[in-house]
């Protein structure tokens, strides 16, 4: 084909625009590069101070030092998950070796039936390990973990029990069969197990659990209850309360985040439009909330200090002139929205834009640590459990995990 002079100029300009590095950056605003550069520095230092494979970095203590936990803690899967994401981004085998070490020391949990957190613990570690290495022994460990998680399923209730029986904050209610909104996240392990074994049982349990959650945890405005307590004999709901939120009828920010992420993932695995519709409404409650700050990093609960909401735990508002944020919720939601935006038709653009706004906030100096600070975690200003007086305005290993996941999703968008 013979090119005219004008065509040549147009082609030259087009090639220049496409290949210019600045433009590629504009697409994702250089956020993945910024976050992963910091992750390399911070995690390099973290590995220098964390050498015991039974001490998993989790957060900072009240005195400002690093708080690590043993392999049975619910957060154990996130540190190897952080390392796997870093390996995925850099392709550097140094990170792969570390990821393998920190993953493999969690193995005993494949028989753990003491709580519902196995999805977090095993899928964020071994799930990423299997995805990135194809090592068949990891697949077997994941299947055994799914079997253990299913031991907490009661067909009468149609849900996986989150915690063993315990009392509510006011001591007045015994939670016989507490199921918490967070539990949606553990279902991904079950979908995986069905796919690799061909056995529908795991998926059927996951779908039933999601249906019950949709029915019993979600209010008519698509905000969420944290804890639903069931009667194990009749399967009926006995109470709807909170454990980590402000009050029973308020909306705990991270609970809403787990719900948005969880229903988006269940839609991915089932293609059932009921779950997509639910994820969209949950996301809209969050994004359109009058109490969501302009930087889109939520307060730890959407209704803190609001009239009509009464905490039944010991709360002294005078101790907190500024209501603490929970940046971990924003990290989870930003990752979820990047996925949801691909399923949500016309609303997709709006969700992607919101996710990028959140990631911009998280990547700003207000929330992203300076190298060598923040106990070598990435994200600052998270809240673990305010009512317990624990982990207020601290880094949390799972905030880093969902932040890095969101950056990878943005990079490949
Ligand atoms: N149980 C998980 C969380 O604190 O969000």
Short mmCIF file of C-alpha atoms and ligand atoms in Angstrom, two decimals:
data_model
loop_
_atom_site.label_atom_id
_atom_site.label_comp_id
_atom_site.label_asym_id
_atom_site.label_seq_id
_atom_site.Cartn_x
_atom_site.Cartn_y
_atom_site.Cartn_z
CA UNK A 1 0.00 0.00 0.00
CA UNK A 2 1.33 3.45 -0.90
CA UNK A 3 1.01 6.01 1.92
CA UNK A 4 0.33 9.64 1.18
CA UNK A 5 2.28 12.33 3.03
CA UNK A 6 -0.71 13.17 5.25
CA UNK A 7 -1.32 9.50 6.16
CA UNK A 8 2.35 9.17 7.11
CA UNK A 9 2.09 12.17 9.44
CA UNK A 10 -1.09 10.82 11.05
CA UNK A 11 0.50 7.40 11.56
CA UNK A 12 3.63 8.96 13.04
CA UNK A 13 1.63 11.04 15.53
CA UNK A 14 -0.55 8.03 16.47
CA UNK A 15 2.55 5.83 17.06
CA UNK A 16 4.15 8.56 19.15
CA UNK A 17 1.06 8.98 21.31
CA UNK A 18 0.61 5.25 21.87
CA UNK A 19 4.23 4.49 22.72
CA UNK A 20 5.00 7.57 24.82
CA UNK A 21 5.53 6.25 28.38
CA UNK A 22 3.63 9.14 29.97
CA UNK A 23 0.46 8.09 28.21
CA UNK A 24 0.60 4.53 29.47
CA UNK A 25 0.92 6.04 32.93
CA UNK A 26 -2.10 8.21 32.41
CA UNK A 27 -4.25 5.13 31.79
CA UNK A 28 -3.73 3.99 35.36
CA UNK A 29 -2.19 7.25 36.53
CA UNK A 30 1.05 5.51 37.49
CA UNK A 31 -0.64 4.11 40.58
CA UNK A 32 0.49 0.45 40.23
CA UNK A 33 4.08 1.53 39.73
CA UNK A 34 3.98 3.82 42.77
CA UNK A 35 2.36 1.24 45.06
CA UNK A 36 4.55 -1.68 44.03
CA UNK A 37 7.74 0.38 44.23
CA UNK A 38 6.90 1.18 47.82
CA UNK A 39 5.89 -2.44 48.48
CA UNK A 40 9.31 -3.63 47.38
CA UNK A 41 11.03 -1.28 49.80
CA UNK A 42 8.69 -1.86 52.72
CA UNK A 43 8.45 -5.64 52.41
CA UNK A 44 12.18 -5.98 51.98
CA UNK A 45 12.53 -4.34 55.40
CA UNK A 46 9.63 -6.36 56.81
CA UNK A 47 11.39 -9.58 55.88
CA UNK A 48 14.50 -8.43 57.69
CA UNK A 49 12.57 -8.11 60.96
CA UNK A 50 10.13 -10.99 60.35
CA UNK A 51 12.13 -14.18 60.13
CA UNK A 52 10.06 -16.49 62.33
CA UNK A 53 7.57 -18.42 60.17
CA UNK A 54 5.16 -18.61 63.09
CA UNK A 55 4.99 -14.81 63.42
CA UNK A 56 2.93 -13.28 60.63
CA UNK A 57 2.94 -9.46 60.35
CA UNK A 58 -0.56 -8.16 61.14
CA UNK A 59 -0.56 -4.55 62.42
CA UNK A 60 1.00 -2.14 64.94
CA UNK A 61 0.54 -2.40 68.70
CA UNK A 62 -0.56 0.51 70.93
CA UNK A 63 3.11 1.22 71.70
CA UNK A 64 3.82 1.50 67.99
CA UNK A 65 5.76 -1.74 67.49
CA UNK A 66 5.03 -4.45 64.95
CA UNK A 67 2.32 -6.92 66.01
CA UNK A 68 2.74 -10.39 64.54
CA UNK A 69 0.44 -13.38 65.01
CA UNK A 70 0.76 -17.16 64.85
CA UNK A 71 -0.44 -19.37 62.00
CA UNK A 72 -3.93 -19.80 63.52
CA UNK A 73 -4.86 -16.13 63.32
CA UNK A 74 -7.53 -15.19 60.76
CA UNK A 75 -5.16 -12.75 59.04
CA UNK A 76 -2.37 -15.30 58.36
CA UNK A 77 -3.07 -15.63 54.63
CA UNK A 78 -2.64 -11.97 53.82
CA UNK A 79 1.12 -11.64 54.35
CA UNK A 80 1.95 -14.45 51.89
CA UNK A 81 -0.79 -12.98 49.67
CA UNK A 82 0.97 -9.59 49.72
CA UNK A 83 4.20 -11.32 48.72
CA UNK A 84 2.49 -13.26 45.92
CA UNK A 85 1.08 -10.04 44.48
CA UNK A 86 4.52 -8.48 44.65
CA UNK A 87 5.95 -11.49 42.82
CA UNK A 88 3.16 -11.29 40.25
CA UNK A 89 3.99 -7.64 39.56
CA UNK A 90 7.79 -7.87 39.57
CA UNK A 91 8.29 -11.51 38.39
CA UNK A 92 11.31 -11.45 40.70
CA UNK A 93 12.06 -14.94 42.06
CA UNK A 94 13.24 -13.48 45.37
CA UNK A 95 9.63 -12.63 46.16
CA UNK A 96 8.47 -16.01 44.90
CA UNK A 97 10.79 -17.82 47.33
CA UNK A 98 9.50 -15.73 50.22
CA UNK A 99 5.88 -16.24 49.14
CA UNK A 100 6.36 -20.01 49.09
CA UNK A 101 7.96 -20.05 52.55
CA UNK A 102 5.22 -17.96 54.17
CA UNK A 103 2.48 -19.89 52.38
CA UNK A 104 3.72 -23.36 53.22
CA UNK A 105 4.00 -22.73 56.94
CA UNK A 106 0.20 -22.28 57.04
CA UNK A 107 -0.44 -25.85 55.88
CA UNK A 108 -1.73 -27.22 59.21
CA UNK A 109 -4.76 -24.98 58.82
CA UNK A 110 -6.15 -27.29 56.15
CA UNK A 111 -7.69 -29.26 59.05
CA UNK A 112 -8.76 -26.17 60.99
CA UNK A 113 -12.51 -26.24 61.70
CA UNK A 114 -12.52 -23.80 64.60
CA UNK A 115 -13.87 -20.77 62.70
CA UNK A 116 -15.05 -19.61 59.28
CA UNK A 117 -11.92 -17.72 58.31
CA UNK A 118 -10.32 -20.52 56.33
CA UNK A 119 -11.12 -18.82 53.05
CA UNK A 120 -9.11 -15.77 54.03
CA UNK A 121 -6.30 -17.85 55.50
CA UNK A 122 -5.91 -20.42 52.75
CA UNK A 123 -7.26 -18.85 49.56
CA UNK A 124 -5.27 -15.59 49.86
CA UNK A 125 -2.10 -17.67 50.41
CA UNK A 126 -2.45 -21.08 48.72
CA UNK A 127 -5.02 -19.79 46.21
CA UNK A 128 -2.54 -17.27 44.85
CA UNK A 129 0.26 -19.83 45.15
CA UNK A 130 -1.65 -22.32 42.99
CA UNK A 131 -2.71 -19.65 40.50
CA UNK A 132 0.85 -18.43 40.03
CA UNK A 133 2.79 -21.72 40.18
CA UNK A 134 0.33 -24.48 39.20
CA UNK A 135 1.86 -26.65 41.95
CA UNK A 136 -0.64 -29.55 42.33
CA UNK A 137 0.12 -30.09 46.01
CA UNK A 138 -1.28 -26.61 46.68
CA UNK A 139 -4.50 -27.63 44.96
CA UNK A 140 -4.86 -30.62 47.30
CA UNK A 141 -4.31 -28.40 50.33
CA UNK A 142 -7.01 -26.03 49.09
CA UNK A 143 -9.47 -28.90 48.58
CA UNK A 144 -8.83 -30.19 52.10
CA UNK A 145 -9.31 -26.64 53.42
CA UNK A 146 -12.66 -26.41 51.60
CA UNK A 147 -13.69 -29.72 53.19
CA UNK A 148 -12.83 -28.35 56.63
CA UNK A 149 -14.79 -25.14 55.98
CA UNK A 150 -17.85 -27.16 54.94
CA UNK A 151 -17.85 -28.89 58.34
CA UNK A 152 -19.23 -25.60 59.70
CA UNK A 153 -22.22 -25.68 57.37
CA UNK A 154 -25.64 -26.46 58.82
CA UNK A 155 -28.24 -27.28 56.12
CA UNK A 156 -31.10 -26.28 58.42
CA UNK A 157 -29.67 -22.77 58.67
CA UNK A 158 -28.34 -22.79 55.12
CA UNK A 159 -25.18 -21.00 56.25
CA UNK A 160 -21.63 -21.59 57.41
CA UNK A 161 -21.23 -20.76 61.11
CA UNK A 162 -18.76 -17.90 61.57
CA UNK A 163 -17.93 -18.06 65.25
CA UNK A 164 -18.70 -20.57 67.97
CA UNK A 165 -21.47 -19.51 70.43
CA UNK A 166 -20.78 -16.30 72.29
CA UNK A 167 -22.53 -13.42 74.04
CA UNK A 168 -23.45 -10.11 72.41
CA UNK A 169 -21.84 -6.86 73.68
CA UNK A 170 -24.60 -6.08 76.18
CA UNK A 171 -24.37 -9.61 77.56
CA UNK A 172 -28.10 -10.05 77.04
CA UNK A 173 -28.08 -12.24 73.95
CA UNK A 174 -26.46 -15.59 73.41
CA UNK A 175 -25.44 -15.95 69.79
CA UNK A 176 -25.96 -19.68 69.23
CA UNK A 177 -25.14 -19.71 65.54
CA UNK A 178 -23.58 -16.37 64.59
CA UNK A 179 -23.00 -15.69 60.91
CA UNK A 180 -21.19 -12.48 60.01
CA UNK A 181 -21.23 -10.57 56.75
CA UNK A 182 -17.44 -11.09 56.38
CA UNK A 183 -18.16 -14.76 55.74
CA UNK A 184 -19.12 -13.98 52.13
CA UNK A 185 -15.40 -13.76 51.43
CA UNK A 186 -14.75 -17.37 52.41
CA UNK A 187 -17.01 -18.67 49.65
CA UNK A 188 -14.36 -18.16 46.95
CA UNK A 189 -12.48 -21.17 48.34
CA UNK A 190 -15.61 -23.31 47.91
CA UNK A 191 -16.20 -22.24 44.31
CA UNK A 192 -12.58 -23.09 43.59
CA UNK A 193 -12.94 -26.56 45.14
CA UNK A 194 -15.98 -27.36 42.98
CA UNK A 195 -14.20 -26.24 39.83
CA UNK A 196 -11.12 -28.38 40.40
CA UNK A 197 -12.88 -31.49 41.74
CA UNK A 198 -16.05 -31.42 39.65
CA UNK A 199 -17.97 -31.99 42.90
CA UNK A 200 -20.92 -29.55 43.12
CA UNK A 201 -21.29 -29.87 46.89
CA UNK A 202 -18.92 -27.00 47.70
CA UNK A 203 -20.55 -24.65 45.21
CA UNK A 204 -24.05 -25.57 46.38
CA UNK A 205 -23.08 -24.67 49.95
CA UNK A 206 -21.56 -21.38 48.79
CA UNK A 207 -24.66 -20.44 46.81
CA UNK A 208 -27.03 -21.34 49.66
CA UNK A 209 -24.90 -19.30 52.08
CA UNK A 210 -24.96 -16.31 49.70
CA UNK A 211 -28.75 -16.61 49.32
CA UNK A 212 -29.27 -16.66 53.07
CA UNK A 213 -26.94 -13.68 53.48
CA UNK A 214 -28.86 -11.82 50.79
CA UNK A 215 -32.11 -12.55 52.63
CA UNK A 216 -31.06 -11.96 56.21
CA UNK A 217 -28.07 -9.59 56.38
CA UNK A 218 -29.19 -6.91 53.95
CA UNK A 219 -31.61 -4.15 54.89
CA UNK A 220 -34.11 -2.64 52.45
CA UNK A 221 -31.71 0.28 51.73
CA UNK A 222 -28.92 -2.24 50.99
CA UNK A 223 -26.92 -1.46 54.10
CA UNK A 224 -25.80 -4.54 56.04
CA UNK A 225 -26.06 -6.09 59.48
CA UNK A 226 -22.81 -7.43 60.82
CA UNK A 227 -24.03 -10.44 62.83
CA UNK A 228 -27.10 -12.60 62.25
CA UNK A 229 -27.80 -15.16 64.95
CA UNK A 230 -29.75 -18.26 63.91
CA UNK A 231 -31.68 -20.94 65.74
CA UNK A 232 -29.98 -24.20 64.77
CA UNK A 233 -33.13 -26.31 65.13
CA UNK A 234 -35.63 -24.17 63.22
CA UNK A 235 -33.08 -22.32 61.06
CA UNK A 236 -34.91 -19.06 61.93
CA UNK A 237 -33.19 -15.70 62.53
CA UNK A 238 -33.10 -14.91 66.25
CA UNK A 239 -31.22 -11.59 66.27
CA UNK A 240 -29.49 -9.09 64.04
CA UNK A 241 -26.69 -7.22 65.83
CA UNK A 242 -23.15 -5.96 65.61
CA UNK A 243 -19.82 -6.92 67.04
CA UNK A 244 -17.37 -4.60 65.24
CA UNK A 245 -19.77 -1.83 64.20
CA UNK A 246 -21.13 1.20 66.08
CA UNK A 247 -24.59 -0.13 66.86
CA UNK A 248 -26.85 -2.97 65.87
CA UNK A 249 -28.61 -0.92 63.19
CA UNK A 250 -25.61 1.01 61.91
CA UNK A 251 -23.44 0.07 58.93
CA UNK A 252 -19.92 -1.04 59.78
CA UNK A 253 -17.77 0.18 56.88
CA UNK A 254 -15.68 -2.95 56.43
CA UNK A 255 -18.75 -5.15 56.71
CA UNK A 256 -20.29 -3.27 53.78
CA UNK A 257 -16.97 -3.63 51.93
CA UNK A 258 -16.91 -7.41 52.46
CA UNK A 259 -20.47 -7.56 51.18
CA UNK A 260 -19.71 -5.58 47.99
CA UNK A 261 -16.65 -7.71 47.27
CA UNK A 262 -18.36 -10.96 48.26
CA UNK A 263 -21.47 -10.56 46.10
CA UNK A 264 -19.39 -9.39 43.13
CA UNK A 265 -17.28 -12.55 43.45
CA UNK A 266 -20.38 -14.78 43.83
CA UNK A 267 -21.80 -13.23 40.65
CA UNK A 268 -18.50 -13.97 38.84
CA UNK A 269 -18.74 -17.61 39.92
CA UNK A 270 -22.46 -18.15 39.26
CA UNK A 271 -23.52 -15.54 36.69
CA UNK A 272 -26.78 -15.37 38.64
CA UNK A 273 -28.21 -11.84 38.11
CA UNK A 274 -29.65 -11.74 41.66
CA UNK A 275 -26.12 -11.53 43.01
CA UNK A 276 -25.08 -8.86 40.53
CA UNK A 277 -28.12 -6.78 41.39
CA UNK A 278 -27.27 -7.13 45.08
CA UNK A 279 -23.62 -6.15 44.55
CA UNK A 280 -24.69 -3.06 42.59
CA UNK A 281 -27.12 -1.90 45.27
CA UNK A 282 -24.60 -2.54 48.06
CA UNK A 283 -22.00 -0.50 46.16
CA UNK A 284 -24.49 2.31 45.57
CA UNK A 285 -25.34 2.47 49.27
CA UNK A 286 -21.63 2.90 49.99
CA UNK A 287 -20.78 5.37 47.21
CA UNK A 288 -23.85 7.58 47.58
CA UNK A 289 -23.76 7.68 51.35
CA UNK A 290 -23.95 11.19 52.78
CA UNK A 291 -21.40 10.20 55.40
CA UNK A 292 -18.74 9.06 52.93
CA UNK A 293 -15.95 11.68 53.10
CA UNK A 294 -14.86 13.46 49.94
CA UNK A 295 -11.65 11.43 49.67
CA UNK A 296 -13.85 8.28 49.67
CA UNK A 297 -12.06 6.69 52.61
CA UNK A 298 -14.91 5.83 54.98
CA UNK A 299 -15.19 6.42 58.70
CA UNK A 300 -14.95 3.09 60.50
CA UNK A 301 -18.76 2.98 60.62
CA UNK A 302 -21.15 5.01 58.47
CA UNK A 303 -23.28 6.06 61.45
CA UNK A 304 -20.79 6.98 64.18
CA UNK A 305 -22.25 9.63 66.55
CA UNK A 306 -25.44 9.82 64.47
CA UNK A 307 -28.76 10.38 66.21
CA UNK A 308 -30.88 7.25 66.41
CA UNK A 309 -27.93 4.85 66.69
CA UNK A 310 -27.04 3.62 70.15
CA UNK A 311 -23.92 1.57 70.89
CA UNK A 312 -24.40 -1.15 73.49
CA UNK A 313 -20.67 -1.34 74.22
CA UNK A 314 -18.67 1.19 76.27
CA UNK A 315 -18.25 4.23 74.04
CA UNK A 316 -16.80 7.58 75.05
CA UNK A 317 -17.06 10.00 72.08
CA UNK A 318 -14.94 12.61 73.88
CA UNK A 319 -11.90 10.38 73.34
CA UNK A 320 -12.17 10.82 69.57
CA UNK A 321 -12.52 14.41 68.37
CA UNK A 322 -11.97 13.13 64.83
CA UNK A 323 -13.80 9.95 63.92
CA UNK A 324 -11.16 7.40 62.78
CA UNK A 325 -11.23 6.18 59.20
CA UNK A 326 -10.94 2.65 57.97
CA UNK A 327 -8.66 2.68 54.94
CA UNK A 328 -8.83 -1.13 54.78
CA UNK A 329 -12.53 -0.84 53.79
CA UNK A 330 -11.56 1.53 50.96
CA UNK A 331 -8.89 -0.88 49.74
CA UNK A 332 -11.39 -3.77 49.65
CA UNK A 333 -14.03 -1.66 47.91
CA UNK A 334 -11.61 -0.29 45.31
CA UNK A 335 -10.62 -3.81 44.31
CA UNK A 336 -14.26 -4.97 44.26
CA UNK A 337 -15.40 -2.00 42.17
CA UNK A 338 -12.78 -2.66 39.51
CA UNK A 339 -14.27 -6.12 39.07
CA UNK A 340 -17.90 -5.00 39.42
CA UNK A 341 -17.35 -2.30 36.81
CA UNK A 342 -16.83 -5.04 34.22
CA UNK A 343 -20.20 -6.65 34.95
CA UNK A 344 -22.33 -3.59 35.65
CA UNK A 345 -23.15 -2.41 32.11
CA UNK A 346 -23.78 1.33 31.96
CA UNK A 347 -22.81 1.78 35.60
CA UNK A 348 -19.39 0.25 34.97
CA UNK A 349 -17.71 3.54 34.12
CA UNK A 350 -18.89 5.17 37.33
CA UNK A 351 -17.58 2.24 39.42
CA UNK A 352 -14.19 2.33 37.71
CA UNK A 353 -13.92 6.06 38.27
CA UNK A 354 -14.78 5.67 41.95
CA UNK A 355 -12.21 2.89 42.32
CA UNK A 356 -9.52 5.10 40.81
CA UNK A 357 -10.51 7.99 43.09
CA UNK A 358 -10.16 5.69 46.10
CA UNK A 359 -6.82 4.40 44.88
CA UNK A 360 -5.62 7.95 44.36
CA UNK A 361 -6.51 8.76 47.95
CA UNK A 362 -4.89 5.59 49.24
CA UNK A 363 -1.77 6.35 47.19
CA UNK A 364 -1.49 9.92 48.49
CA UNK A 365 0.76 10.88 51.38
CA UNK A 366 -2.33 11.01 53.61
CA UNK A 367 -2.71 7.21 53.49
CA UNK A 368 0.41 5.72 51.90
CA UNK A 369 3.38 5.31 54.21
CA UNK A 370 6.77 6.89 53.68
CA UNK A 371 9.51 4.26 53.18
CA UNK A 372 10.81 2.96 56.51
CA UNK A 373 7.70 4.01 58.49
CA UNK A 374 4.35 2.37 59.41
CA UNK A 375 6.08 -0.81 60.62
CA UNK A 376 6.83 -1.51 56.97
CA UNK A 377 3.19 -1.85 55.95
CA UNK A 378 1.87 0.26 53.07
CA UNK A 379 -1.49 1.71 54.10
CA UNK A 380 -2.07 3.91 57.15
CA UNK A 381 -5.25 4.84 59.06
CA UNK A 382 -7.17 1.59 59.28
CA UNK A 383 -9.48 0.39 62.03
CA UNK A 384 -9.58 -3.27 63.05
CA UNK A 385 -12.23 -3.31 65.76
CA UNK A 386 -13.23 -0.04 67.39
CA UNK A 387 -15.63 -1.50 69.99
CA UNK A 388 -12.89 -3.82 71.22
CA UNK A 389 -10.59 -0.79 71.48
CA UNK A 390 -8.21 -2.63 69.19
CA UNK A 391 -6.34 -1.58 66.07
CA UNK A 392 -7.55 2.00 65.83
CA UNK A 393 -5.74 4.19 63.29
CA UNK A 394 -3.13 1.59 62.40
CA UNK A 395 -1.84 -0.32 59.39
CA UNK A 396 -3.52 -3.68 58.74
CA UNK A 397 -2.00 -6.42 56.62
CA UNK A 398 -5.27 -6.98 54.76
CA UNK A 399 -5.50 -3.31 53.74
CA UNK A 400 -2.17 -3.82 51.95
CA UNK A 401 -3.46 -7.04 50.37
CA UNK A 402 -6.58 -5.54 48.78
CA UNK A 403 -4.69 -2.36 47.82
CA UNK A 404 -2.11 -4.40 45.90
CA UNK A 405 -4.84 -6.55 44.39
CA UNK A 406 -6.66 -3.42 43.22
CA UNK A 407 -3.44 -2.05 41.70
CA UNK A 408 -2.94 -5.28 39.75
CA UNK A 409 -6.55 -5.15 38.56
CA UNK A 410 -6.06 -1.54 37.50
CA UNK A 411 -2.82 -2.34 35.68
CA UNK A 412 -4.53 -5.05 33.63
CA UNK A 413 -7.82 -3.20 33.16
N1 LIG B 1 -13.38 -10.56 60.64
C1 LIG B 1 -12.75 -9.82 59.67
C2 LIG B 1 -12.72 -8.37 59.90
O1 LIG B 1 -12.41 -7.90 60.98
O2 LIG B 1 -12.99 -7.65 59.00
#
